[in-house]
mmCIF file of C-alpha atoms and ligand atoms in Angstrom:
data_model
loop_
_atom_site.group_PDB
_atom_site.id
_atom_site.type_symbol
_atom_site.label_atom_id
_atom_site.label_comp_id
_atom_site.label_asym_id
_atom_site.label_seq_id
_atom_site.Cartn_x
_atom_site.Cartn_y
_atom_site.Cartn_z
ATOM 1 C CA MET A 1 0.942 28.265 7.132
ATOM 2 C CA GLU A 2 1.291 32.071 7.499
ATOM 3 C CA THR A 3 3.700 32.268 4.617
ATOM 4 C CA CYS A 4 1.484 30.449 2.172
ATOM 5 C CA SER A 5 1.293 32.343 -1.074
ATOM 6 C CA LEU A 6 -1.984 30.739 -2.013
ATOM 7 C CA VAL A 7 -4.300 31.479 0.856
ATOM 8 C CA GLN A 8 -5.852 34.871 1.291
ATOM 9 C CA LEU A 9 -4.896 36.716 4.384
ATOM 10 C CA ALA A 10 -8.230 38.439 4.821
ATOM 11 C CA SER A 11 -9.144 38.063 8.474
ATOM 12 C CA ASP A 12 -12.770 37.433 7.685
ATOM 13 C CA GLY A 13 -13.910 35.753 4.531
ATOM 14 C CA CYS A 14 -12.836 32.612 2.777
ATOM 15 C CA LYS A 15 -9.197 31.727 3.335
ATOM 16 C CA TRP A 16 -8.922 30.680 -0.259
ATOM 17 C CA CYS A 17 -10.846 33.168 -2.370
ATOM 18 C CA ALA A 18 -11.486 35.871 0.258
ATOM 19 C CA SER A 19 -15.165 36.056 -0.561
ATOM 20 C CA GLU A 20 -17.676 36.462 2.195
ATOM 21 C CA LEU A 21 -18.334 33.398 4.313
ATOM 22 C CA PRO A 22 -21.844 32.016 4.356
ATOM 23 C CA LYS A 23 -23.275 31.315 7.787
ATOM 24 C CA ARG A 24 -22.020 28.052 9.304
ATOM 25 C CA ARG A 25 -18.779 28.343 7.348
ATOM 26 C CA ARG A 26 -15.676 29.350 9.257
ATOM 27 C CA THR A 27 -12.678 28.926 7.043
ATOM 28 C CA TRP A 28 -13.746 28.353 3.485
ATOM 29 C CA CYS A 29 -16.798 29.642 1.679
ATOM 30 C CA SER A 30 -17.419 26.366 -0.110
ATOM 31 C CA ASP A 31 -16.239 22.787 -0.460
ATOM 32 C CA LYS A 32 -14.594 23.843 -3.658
ATOM 33 C CA CYS A 33 -12.333 26.277 -1.823
ATOM 34 C CA ALA A 34 -11.675 23.754 0.939
ATOM 35 C CA ASN A 35 -10.728 21.151 -1.641
ATOM 36 C CA ALA A 36 -8.471 23.596 -3.429
ATOM 37 C CA PHE A 37 -6.676 24.177 -0.155
ATOM 38 C CA TRP A 38 -6.287 20.489 0.692
ATOM 39 C CA ASN A 39 -5.222 19.646 -2.833
ATOM 40 C CA ASN A 40 -2.316 22.034 -2.436
ATOM 41 C CA HIS A 41 -1.270 21.152 1.104
ATOM 42 C CA TRP A 42 -2.028 17.540 1.933
ATOM 43 C CA TRP A 43 0.254 15.092 0.174
ATOM 44 C CA THR A 44 -2.186 12.285 -0.568
ATOM 45 C CA LEU A 45 -4.596 14.700 -2.195
ATOM 46 C CA ALA A 46 -1.943 16.855 -3.810
ATOM 47 C CA ARG A 47 -0.361 13.811 -5.377
ATOM 48 C CA ARG A 48 -3.643 12.771 -6.875
ATOM 49 C CA ALA A 49 -4.400 16.278 -8.098
ATOM 50 C CA ALA A 50 -0.947 16.603 -9.674
ATOM 51 C CA LYS A 51 -1.333 13.344 -11.588
ATOM 52 C CA ARG A 52 -4.715 14.415 -12.792
ATOM 53 C CA ARG A 53 -3.360 17.806 -13.857
ATOM 54 C CA ASP A 54 -0.518 16.152 -15.772
ATOM 55 C CA LYS A 55 -2.918 13.625 -17.283
ATOM 56 C CA TYR A 56 -0.955 10.721 -15.796
ATOM 57 C CA ARG A 57 1.968 11.443 -18.078
ATOM 58 C CA CYS A 58 5.603 11.880 -17.250
ATOM 59 C CA LYS A 59 6.528 15.562 -17.510
ATOM 60 C CA ARG A 60 9.958 14.751 -18.850
ATOM 61 C CA CYS A 61 9.621 11.909 -21.318
ATOM 62 C CA GLY A 62 5.897 11.856 -21.842
ATOM 63 C CA GLU A 63 5.414 8.250 -20.798
ATOM 64 C CA ARG A 64 1.893 7.510 -19.770
ATOM 65 C CA ALA A 65 0.678 5.488 -16.829
ATOM 66 C CA PRO A 66 -1.134 2.316 -17.925
ATOM 67 C CA LYS A 67 -4.883 2.623 -17.958
ATOM 68 C CA ARG A 68 -6.951 0.525 -15.635
ATOM 69 C CA GLY A 69 -8.334 -2.349 -17.628
ATOM 70 C CA THR A 70 -5.442 -2.727 -20.067
ATOM 71 C CA PRO A 71 -4.153 -6.297 -20.286
ATOM 72 C CA ASN A 72 -1.490 -6.995 -17.660
ATOM 73 C CA TYR A 73 -2.489 -3.812 -15.850
ATOM 74 C CA SER A 74 -1.184 -4.930 -12.482
ATOM 75 C CA ALA A 75 2.164 -6.018 -13.916
ATOM 76 C CA LEU A 76 2.459 -2.876 -16.018
ATOM 77 C CA ARG A 77 1.703 -0.742 -13.036
ATOM 78 C CA LYS A 78 4.744 -2.039 -11.243
ATOM 79 C CA THR A 79 7.090 -0.978 -13.984
ATOM 80 C CA HIS A 80 5.273 1.837 -15.750
ATOM 81 C CA ARG A 81 3.387 3.731 -13.122
ATOM 82 C CA VAL A 82 3.910 7.438 -12.710
ATOM 83 C CA GLU A 83 4.905 9.074 -9.468
ATOM 84 C CA VAL A 84 4.748 12.625 -8.262
ATOM 85 C CA ASN A 85 7.969 14.441 -7.541
ATOM 86 C CA HIS A 86 8.481 17.505 -5.390
ATOM 87 C CA ILE A 87 10.499 20.014 -7.396
ATOM 88 C CA GLU A 88 11.700 21.584 -4.203
ATOM 89 C CA GLN A 89 12.372 18.538 -2.033
ATOM 90 C CA ALA A 90 9.756 17.711 0.559
ATOM 91 C CA ARG A 91 12.034 16.060 3.116
ATOM 92 C CA GLY A 92 9.555 14.533 5.495
ATOM 93 C CA ALA A 93 6.745 16.923 4.673
ATOM 94 C CA HIS A 94 4.735 14.027 3.294
ATOM 95 C CA VAL A 95 3.053 13.483 6.614
ATOM 96 C CA ARG A 96 2.067 17.029 7.386
ATOM 97 C CA LEU A 97 0.292 19.969 5.918
ATOM 98 C CA SER A 98 2.872 21.811 3.930
ATOM 99 C CA CYS A 99 3.207 24.470 1.280
ATOM 100 C CA LEU A 100 5.695 22.159 -0.412
ATOM 101 C CA HIS A 101 2.683 20.323 -1.732
ATOM 102 C CA HIS A 102 1.512 23.275 -3.796
ATOM 103 C CA LEU A 103 0.692 21.919 -7.224
ATOM 104 C CA SER A 104 3.228 24.341 -8.649
ATOM 105 C CA ASN A 105 5.925 22.402 -6.768
ATOM 106 C CA LEU A 106 4.788 19.018 -8.059
ATOM 107 C CA GLU A 107 5.496 17.234 -11.290
ATOM 108 C CA THR A 108 4.443 13.825 -12.506
ATOM 109 C CA LEU A 109 7.327 11.566 -13.477
ATOM 110 C CA CYS A 110 7.582 8.006 -14.726
ATOM 111 C CA LEU A 111 9.565 5.580 -12.603
ATOM 112 C CA SER A 112 12.776 5.885 -14.578
ATOM 113 C CA CYS A 113 12.716 9.670 -14.780
ATOM 114 C CA HIS A 114 11.937 9.815 -11.078
ATOM 115 C CA LYS A 115 14.812 7.501 -10.307
ATOM 116 C CA ALA A 116 17.166 9.538 -12.479
ATOM 117 C CA HIS A 117 15.988 12.706 -10.808
ATOM 118 C CA THR A 118 16.465 11.323 -7.288
ATOM 119 C CA ALA A 119 19.950 10.117 -8.175
ATOM 120 C CA ALA A 120 20.857 13.510 -9.619
ATOM 121 C CA MET A 121 19.543 15.261 -6.515
ATOM 122 C CA ARG A 122 21.483 12.966 -4.266
ATOM 123 C CA LYS A 123 24.626 13.700 -6.208
ATOM 124 C CA ALA A 124 23.982 17.437 -6.104
ATOM 125 C CA ASN A 125 23.412 17.352 -2.363
ATOM 126 C CA ARG A 126 26.466 15.308 -1.573
ATOM 127 C CA PRO A 127 29.054 17.505 0.091
ATOM 128 C CA SER A 128 31.704 18.160 -2.518
ATOM 129 C CA ARG A 129 35.151 16.674 -1.981
HETATM 130 ZN ZN1 ZN B 1 -13.879 30.642 -1.230
HETATM 131 ZN ZN1 ZN B 2 9.732 9.777 -17.869
HETATM 132 ZN ZN1 ZN B 3 0.498 26.810 1.067
#
């Protein structure tokens, strides 16, 4: 995590905002700073934060995830949910703390845009010839 561009490198003080640590606090000055860190490094939380930031809309085509409570919600969710894509591919980072989960590296996509994106990436990564 030494290379993280988001955390402050101050040796004492909050690792997120570098302000002075209150007594009993060791890493972050407040839950807010702790949450900000986790939301940018832990996939489950980052994914949720990214969707919230993008207002549950696909960044590419603007499709919106169905709202809870709409008729046929559970069926709609299967075909119209939104997913979060890593702009720079995560490759197995989903299970660990990683700077690839920075919100700046995440975008919300609908299923079809996500699928198209994954296919394009696969093509791009295929060794040529
Ligand atoms: Zn702080
Ligand atoms: Zn889309
Ligand atoms: Zn980071």
